[in-house]
Amino acid sequence: MTIRIALIGTGAVGRGILEAMTRKDLGIVLTGVADSRSGLIQPDGISPFDLLTRKRETGLCGDVSITADDVVRTAPYDVLVEVSPTDAATGEPATSYIRTALSRGCHVVTSNKGPVALHYHELRQEADKAGVSFRFEATVAGAIPILHTLLESLGGNEVQALYGVLNGTCNYILTRMAEEGLSYKQALDEARALGYAEADPTYDVKGIDAAIKLVILANTVLNQRITLEDIDITGIDLLTEEAIRLAEEQDATIRLIGEIIPGKNLYRLSPRIIPRHHPLVVHGSLNAIILRTDLAGDLVFSGKGAGSLETASAVLGDILSIRDRYAGGN
C-alpha cells in the first residue's frame, strides 16, 4: 500500500524526511517537491536519494521555472507535506499552501506552527468539509507524540493540567548555566555555535516559541480559542547567574515551564524553580511534558524536541497514519 506526497520545503525537516525515505521502504511515493527557488513534478515518482544529491550539488531541487505554488496546485498527490520556511506571525506562505491542498481534496501534514496557532479551527473545518485529514504532530515537542497521545490514545480522559519544557534552546542555556556556571551570554553564545540558537534568538529566549506551542495545545486538544495574547509570558533573557546559584543551593534548578490548567483558564509560561530531580528537569535540548488526567492519572513524556530526523519522525508518523486510515489516500 503506497501513498503519494508532495513536499514543500527542503530545509532541515524536509531533508530529514527525504533521508528517512532513503533508509526505509515506507510505502511513500514522492511526486512533487519544491524549495524556495525551484520545483519538480514527476507523477511516476522522484528518487529521494537523487533529490538529496542534486540539492547538495546545485542547491536546487528542480526546475527554476516551477514554483512551490505550481507544485501545490498541480502535482498529483494524496498528502501535501508542508514544511516550508514560514513567518509564524502571519502563518504565510504555509497557510495558503494548506488551503489550496484542502480545496483539492488532499490531506495535509505540516510542521509549521503559524498556520495551526493562528487558523486551526478554520483549517479544521475546511479539512472536515473536504473529508480529509489535517495533521500537525511536528508543531509541538519534536519527536514526542504528544498530540496523537492527547487526541487519540487518551480519548475519554479529561486533561486537568499540562506542564511542559517546550523549547530546547532555552533548556540548553539553562542547563549550561546550572551545570557549568556559565553566564547567560556565554551559554547563549555556546547554543549559537552548536546550532541550537539562531543568530537572533529573541523568538526562543523571550518565550514566544514555547508560548505558541501552548496555544496549539490549548486550541487543538482542549478546543479552546486562545491566541498568543492570552498567554502570560516571561522568557529567560533576564535570568541571572545569581538566580541559578540560589536555586542550586536549595537542591533545585530553574526551567522554563509552560502551564495549562483548563479549569482555571490559566495559560502561563515562565522560569520556575523546581526540585533538581523533578521529571521536568531534562538536560540539554530535550523537551518534557507532564499530563494530569482524570482517568490515566499523571503521565510523563520526554524526548528530543527538535532536530532534522526527530521532527521528520513526527511528520512521517502523520503521513503513515493517514495512509492506514484512508487505505492509500484519495
Coordinates of N, CA and C in Angstrom, one line a residue, residues 107-251:
H107 N -5.1 15.5 1.7 CA -4.7 15.6 3.1 C -3.5 16.6 3.2
V108 N -3.3 17.0 4.5 CA -2.2 17.9 4.7 C -1.5 17.5 6.0
V109 N -0.2 17.5 6.0 CA 0.7 17.3 7.2 C 1.6 18.5 7.2
T110 N 1.8 19.2 8.3 CA 2.7 20.3 8.4 C 3.5 20.3 9.7
S111 N 4.6 20.9 9.6 CA 5.4 21.1 10.8 C 5.4 22.6 11.2
N112 N 4.7 23.4 10.5 CA 4.7 24.8 10.7 C 3.7 25.2 11.8
K113 N 4.2 25.9 12.8 CA 3.4 26.3 13.9 C 2.4 27.4 13.6
G114 N 2.8 28.4 12.7 CA 2.0 29.5 12.4 C 0.6 29.2 12.0
P115 N 0.4 28.4 10.9 CA -1.0 28.1 10.5 C -1.9 27.5 11.5
V116 N -1.3 26.6 12.4 CA -2.0 25.9 13.4 C -2.4 26.8 14.5
A117 N -1.4 27.6 15.0 CA -1.7 28.6 16.1 C -2.7 29.7 15.7
L118 N -2.6 30.1 14.4 CA -3.5 31.2 14.0 C -4.8 30.8 13.4
H119 N -4.9 29.7 12.7 CA -6.0 29.4 11.9 C -6.5 27.9 12.1
Y120 N -6.2 27.3 13.3 CA -6.6 25.9 13.4 C -8.0 25.6 13.2
H121 N -8.9 26.3 13.8 CA -10.4 26.0 13.7 C -10.9 26.1 12.3
E122 N -10.4 27.2 11.6 CA -10.9 27.3 10.2 C -10.3 26.2 9.3
L123 N -9.0 25.9 9.5 CA -8.4 24.8 8.7 C -9.0 23.5 9.0
R124 N -9.4 23.3 10.2 CA -10.0 22.0 10.6 C -11.4 21.9 9.9
Q125 N -12.1 23.0 9.9 CA -13.4 23.0 9.2 C -13.3 22.7 7.7
E126 N -12.3 23.3 7.1 CA -12.0 23.1 5.7 C -11.7 21.6 5.4
A127 N -10.8 21.1 6.3 CA -10.5 19.7 6.1 C -11.7 18.8 6.3
D128 N -12.5 19.0 7.3 CA -13.7 18.2 7.5 C -14.6 18.3 6.4
K129 N -14.8 19.5 5.8 CA -15.7 19.7 4.7 C -15.2 18.9 3.5
A130 N -13.9 18.8 3.3 CA -13.3 18.1 2.2 C -13.2 16.6 2.4
G131 N -13.4 16.2 3.7 CA -13.3 14.8 4.0 C -11.9 14.2 4.1
V132 N -11.0 15.1 4.5 CA -9.6 14.8 4.5 C -9.0 15.1 5.9
S133 N -7.8 14.7 6.1 CA -7.1 14.9 7.4 C -6.2 16.1 7.3
F134 N -6.1 16.8 8.4 CA -5.1 17.9 8.6 C -4.4 17.6 9.9
R135 N -3.1 17.3 9.8 CA -2.3 16.8 10.9 C -1.1 17.6 11.1
F136 N -0.6 17.7 12.4 CA 0.5 18.7 12.7 C 1.3 18.3 13.9
E137 N 1.5 16.9 14.1 CA 2.2 16.4 15.2 C 3.5 17.2 15.4
A138 N 4.2 17.5 14.3 CA 5.6 18.0 14.4 C 5.6 19.5 14.9
T139 N 4.5 20.1 15.1 CA 4.5 21.5 15.6 C 4.8 21.6 17.1
V140 N 4.7 20.6 17.8 CA 4.9 20.6 19.3 C 5.8 19.5 19.7
A141 N 6.9 19.9 20.4 CA 7.7 18.9 21.1 C 8.4 17.9 20.2
G142 N 8.7 18.2 19.0 CA 9.5 17.4 18.1 C 9.1 16.0 18.0
A143 N 9.9 15.1 18.4 CA 9.7 13.6 18.3 C 8.7 13.1 19.3
I144 N 8.3 13.8 20.3 CA 7.4 13.3 21.3 C 6.0 13.3 20.7
P145 N 5.3 12.2 20.6 CA 3.9 12.2 20.0 C 2.8 12.7 20.9
I146 N 3.0 13.9 21.4 CA 2.1 14.4 22.4 C 0.6 14.7 21.9
L147 N 0.6 15.2 20.6 CA -0.8 15.5 20.1 C -1.5 14.2 19.8
H148 N -0.9 13.2 19.2 CA -1.5 11.9 18.9 C -2.0 11.3 20.3
T149 N -1.1 11.4 21.3 CA -1.5 10.8 22.6 C -2.7 11.5 23.1
L150 N -2.8 12.8 23.1 CA -3.9 13.5 23.7 C -5.2 13.4 22.9
L151 N -5.0 13.4 21.5 CA -6.2 13.4 20.7 C -6.8 12.0 20.5
E152 N -5.9 11.0 20.6 CA -6.4 9.7 20.2 C -6.2 8.7 21.4
S153 N -5.0 8.5 21.8 CA -4.7 7.5 22.8 C -5.4 7.7 24.2
L154 N -5.6 9.0 24.5 CA -6.2 9.3 25.8 C -7.7 9.7 25.6
G155 N -8.3 9.3 24.6 CA -9.7 9.6 24.4 C -10.5 9.1 25.6
G156 N -11.4 10.0 26.0 CA -12.2 9.7 27.2 C -11.6 10.3 28.5
N157 N -10.4 10.7 28.4 CA -9.8 11.4 29.6 C -10.0 12.9 29.6
E158 N -10.2 13.4 30.7 CA -10.2 14.9 30.9 C -8.8 15.4 31.3
V159 N -8.3 16.3 30.5 CA -7.0 16.8 30.8 C -7.2 17.9 31.8
Q160 N -6.7 17.7 33.0 CA -6.9 18.6 34.1 C -5.7 19.7 34.2
A161 N -4.5 19.3 33.7 CA -3.4 20.2 33.7 C -2.3 19.6 32.8
L162 N -1.6 20.6 32.2 CA -0.4 20.2 31.4 C 0.7 21.1 31.7
Y163 N 1.9 20.5 32.0 CA 3.1 21.3 32.3 C 4.2 20.8 31.3
G164 N 5.0 21.8 30.8 CA 6.0 21.3 29.8 C 7.2 22.2 29.7
V165 N 8.3 21.5 29.4 CA 9.5 22.2 28.9 C 9.4 22.1 27.4
L166 N 9.2 23.2 26.7 CA 8.8 23.1 25.3 C 9.8 23.8 24.3
N167 N 10.9 24.3 24.8 CA 11.8 24.9 23.9 C 13.3 24.4 24.2
G168 N 13.9 23.7 23.3 CA 15.2 23.1 23.5 C 16.3 24.2 23.7
T169 N 16.2 25.3 23.0 CA 17.2 26.3 23.1 C 17.3 26.9 24.5
C170 N 16.1 27.2 25.1 CA 16.1 27.7 26.4 C 16.6 26.7 27.4
N171 N 16.2 25.4 27.2 CA 16.6 24.4 28.1 C 18.1 24.1 28.1
Y172 N 18.7 24.2 26.9 CA 20.1 24.1 26.8 C 20.8 25.2 27.5
I173 N 20.4 26.4 27.4 CA 21.0 27.6 28.0 C 20.9 27.4 29.5
L174 N 19.7 27.1 30.0 CA 19.6 26.9 31.5 C 20.4 25.7 32.0
T175 N 20.5 24.7 31.3 CA 21.3 23.5 31.7 C 22.8 23.9 31.8
R176 N 23.3 24.6 30.8 CA 24.7 25.0 30.9 C 25.0 26.1 32.0
M177 N 24.0 26.9 32.2 CA 24.2 27.9 33.3 C 24.3 27.2 34.6
A178 N 23.5 26.2 34.8 CA 23.4 25.5 36.1 C 24.6 24.5 36.3
E179 N 24.9 23.8 35.2 CA 26.0 22.7 35.3 C 27.4 23.3 35.3
E180 N 27.6 24.3 34.5 CA 29.0 24.8 34.3 C 29.2 26.2 34.8
G181 N 28.1 26.8 35.4 CA 28.3 28.2 36.0 C 28.5 29.2 34.9
L182 N 28.0 29.0 33.7 CA 28.2 30.0 32.6 C 27.2 31.1 32.8
S183 N 27.6 32.3 32.3 CA 26.7 33.4 32.3 C 25.6 33.2 31.2
Y184 N 24.6 33.9 31.3 CA 23.5 33.8 30.2 C 24.1 34.0 28.9
K185 N 25.0 35.0 28.7 CA 25.6 35.4 27.4 C 26.5 34.2 27.0
Q186 N 27.3 33.7 27.9 CA 28.2 32.6 27.5 C 27.4 31.4 27.0
A187 N 26.3 31.0 27.8 CA 25.5 29.9 27.4 C 24.8 30.1 26.1
L188 N 24.3 31.3 25.8 CA 23.7 31.7 24.6 C 24.7 31.6 23.4
D189 N 25.9 32.1 23.6 CA 26.9 32.0 22.5 C 27.2 30.6 22.2
E190 N 27.3 29.8 23.2 CA 27.6 28.3 23.0 C 26.4 27.7 22.2
A191 N 25.2 28.0 22.6 CA 24.0 27.5 21.9 C 24.0 27.9 20.4
R192 N 24.4 29.1 20.2 CA 24.5 29.6 18.8 C 25.6 28.8 18.0
A193 N 26.7 28.6 18.7 CA 27.8 27.9 18.0 C 27.4 26.4 17.6
L194 N 26.6 25.8 18.5 CA 26.1 24.5 18.2 C 24.9 24.3 17.3
G195 N 24.4 25.5 17.0 CA 23.2 25.5 16.1 C 21.9 25.3 16.8
Y196 N 21.9 25.4 18.2 CA 20.6 25.3 19.0 C 19.9 26.7 19.0
A197 N 20.6 27.8 18.8 CA 20.0 29.1 18.8 C 20.3 29.8 17.5
E198 N 19.4 30.6 17.0 CA 19.5 31.4 15.8 C 20.4 32.6 16.1
A199 N 20.9 33.3 15.0 CA 21.7 34.5 15.2 C 20.9 35.5 16.0
D200 N 19.6 35.6 15.7 CA 18.7 36.4 16.6 C 17.8 35.4 17.4
P201 N 18.1 35.3 18.7 CA 17.4 34.2 19.5 C 16.2 34.7 20.2
T202 N 15.7 35.9 19.8 CA 14.6 36.5 20.5 C 13.4 35.6 20.6
Y203 N 13.0 35.0 19.5 CA 11.9 34.1 19.4 C 11.9 33.0 20.4
D204 N 13.1 32.5 20.7 CA 13.2 31.4 21.7 C 13.3 32.0 23.1
V205 N 14.3 32.9 23.4 CA 14.6 33.2 24.8 C 13.6 34.1 25.4
K206 N 12.8 34.8 24.6 CA 11.7 35.6 25.2 C 10.4 34.7 25.4
G207 N 10.5 33.5 25.0 CA 9.4 32.5 25.3 C 8.3 32.5 24.3
I208 N 8.5 33.2 23.1 CA 7.5 33.2 22.1 C 7.2 31.9 21.5
D209 N 8.3 31.1 21.1 CA 8.2 29.8 20.5 C 7.4 28.9 21.4
A210 N 7.8 28.8 22.7 CA 7.1 27.9 23.6 C 5.7 28.3 23.9
A211 N 5.4 29.6 23.9 CA 4.0 30.1 24.1 C 3.1 29.7 22.9
I212 N 3.7 29.8 21.7 CA 2.9 29.4 20.5 C 2.5 27.9 20.6
K213 N 3.4 27.1 21.1 CA 3.1 25.7 21.3 C 2.0 25.5 22.3
L214 N 2.0 26.3 23.4 CA 0.8 26.3 24.3 C -0.5 26.6 23.7
V215 N -0.4 27.6 22.8 CA -1.7 28.0 22.0 C -2.1 26.8 21.2
I216 N -1.2 26.1 20.5 CA -1.6 25.0 19.7 C -2.2 23.9 20.6
L217 N -1.6 23.6 21.7 CA -2.1 22.5 22.6 C -3.5 22.9 23.1
A218 N -3.7 24.1 23.5 CA -5.0 24.5 24.1 C -6.1 24.5 23.0
N219 N -5.8 25.0 21.8 CA -6.8 25.1 20.8 C -7.1 23.7 20.1
T220 N -6.1 22.9 19.9 CA -6.3 21.6 19.2 C -6.8 20.5 20.1
V221 N -6.2 20.4 21.3 CA -6.5 19.3 22.2 C -7.7 19.7 23.1
L222 N -7.7 20.9 23.6 CA -8.7 21.3 24.6 C -9.9 22.1 24.0
N223 N -9.8 22.3 22.6 CA -10.9 23.0 21.9 C -11.1 24.4 22.4
Q224 N -10.0 25.1 22.8 CA -10.1 26.5 23.2 C -10.0 27.4 22.0
R225 N -10.1 28.7 22.2 CA -10.0 29.6 21.1 C -9.1 30.8 21.6
I226 N -7.9 30.5 22.0 CA -7.0 31.5 22.6 C -5.9 31.9 21.5
T227 N -5.3 33.0 21.8 CA -4.2 33.5 20.9 C -3.0 33.7 21.8
L228 N -1.9 34.1 21.2 CA -0.7 34.4 21.9 C -0.9 35.4 23.0
E229 N -1.8 36.3 22.8 CA -2.0 37.4 23.8 C -2.7 36.9 25.0
D230 N -3.2 35.7 25.0 CA -3.9 35.1 26.2 C -2.8 34.4 27.1
I231 N -1.6 34.2 26.6 CA -0.6 33.6 27.4 C 0.2 34.6 28.2
D232 N 0.3 34.4 29.5 CA 1.2 35.2 30.4 C 2.6 34.7 30.2
I233 N 3.4 35.5 29.5 CA 4.8 35.1 29.0 C 5.9 35.8 29.7
T234 N 6.8 35.0 30.3 CA 8.1 35.6 30.8 C 9.2 34.7 30.3
G235 N 10.1 35.2 29.5 CA 11.2 34.4 29.0 C 12.4 34.3 29.9
I236 N 13.5 33.9 29.4 CA 14.7 33.6 30.2 C 15.8 34.7 30.0
D237 N 15.5 35.7 29.2 CA 16.5 36.6 28.7 C 17.0 37.5 29.9
L238 N 16.3 37.6 30.9 CA 16.7 38.5 32.1 C 17.2 37.7 33.3
L239 N 17.3 36.3 33.1 CA 17.7 35.5 34.2 C 19.2 35.6 34.5
T240 N 19.5 35.7 35.7 CA 20.9 35.9 36.1 C 21.5 34.6 36.7
E241 N 22.9 34.6 36.7 CA 23.6 33.5 37.3 C 23.3 33.4 38.8
E242 N 23.0 34.6 39.4 CA 22.7 34.6 40.8 C 21.4 33.8 41.1
A243 N 20.4 34.0 40.3 CA 19.2 33.2 40.4 C 19.4 31.7 40.3
I244 N 20.2 31.3 39.3 CA 20.5 29.9 39.2 C 21.3 29.4 40.4
R245 N 22.2 30.2 40.9 CA 23.0 29.7 42.1 C 22.1 29.6 43.3
L246 N 21.2 30.5 43.5 CA 20.3 30.4 44.7 C 19.4 29.2 44.6
A247 N 19.0 28.9 43.4 CA 18.2 27.7 43.2 C 19.0 26.4 43.5
E248 N 20.2 26.4 43.0 CA 21.1 25.2 43.3 C 21.3 25.0 44.7
E249 N 21.4 26.1 45.5 CA 21.7 26.0 46.9 C 20.5 25.3 47.7
Q250 N 19.3 25.3 47.0 CA 18.1 24.7 47.6 C 17.9 23.3 47.0
D251 N 18.9 22.7 46.4 CA 18.8 21.5 45.7 C 17.7 21.5 44.6

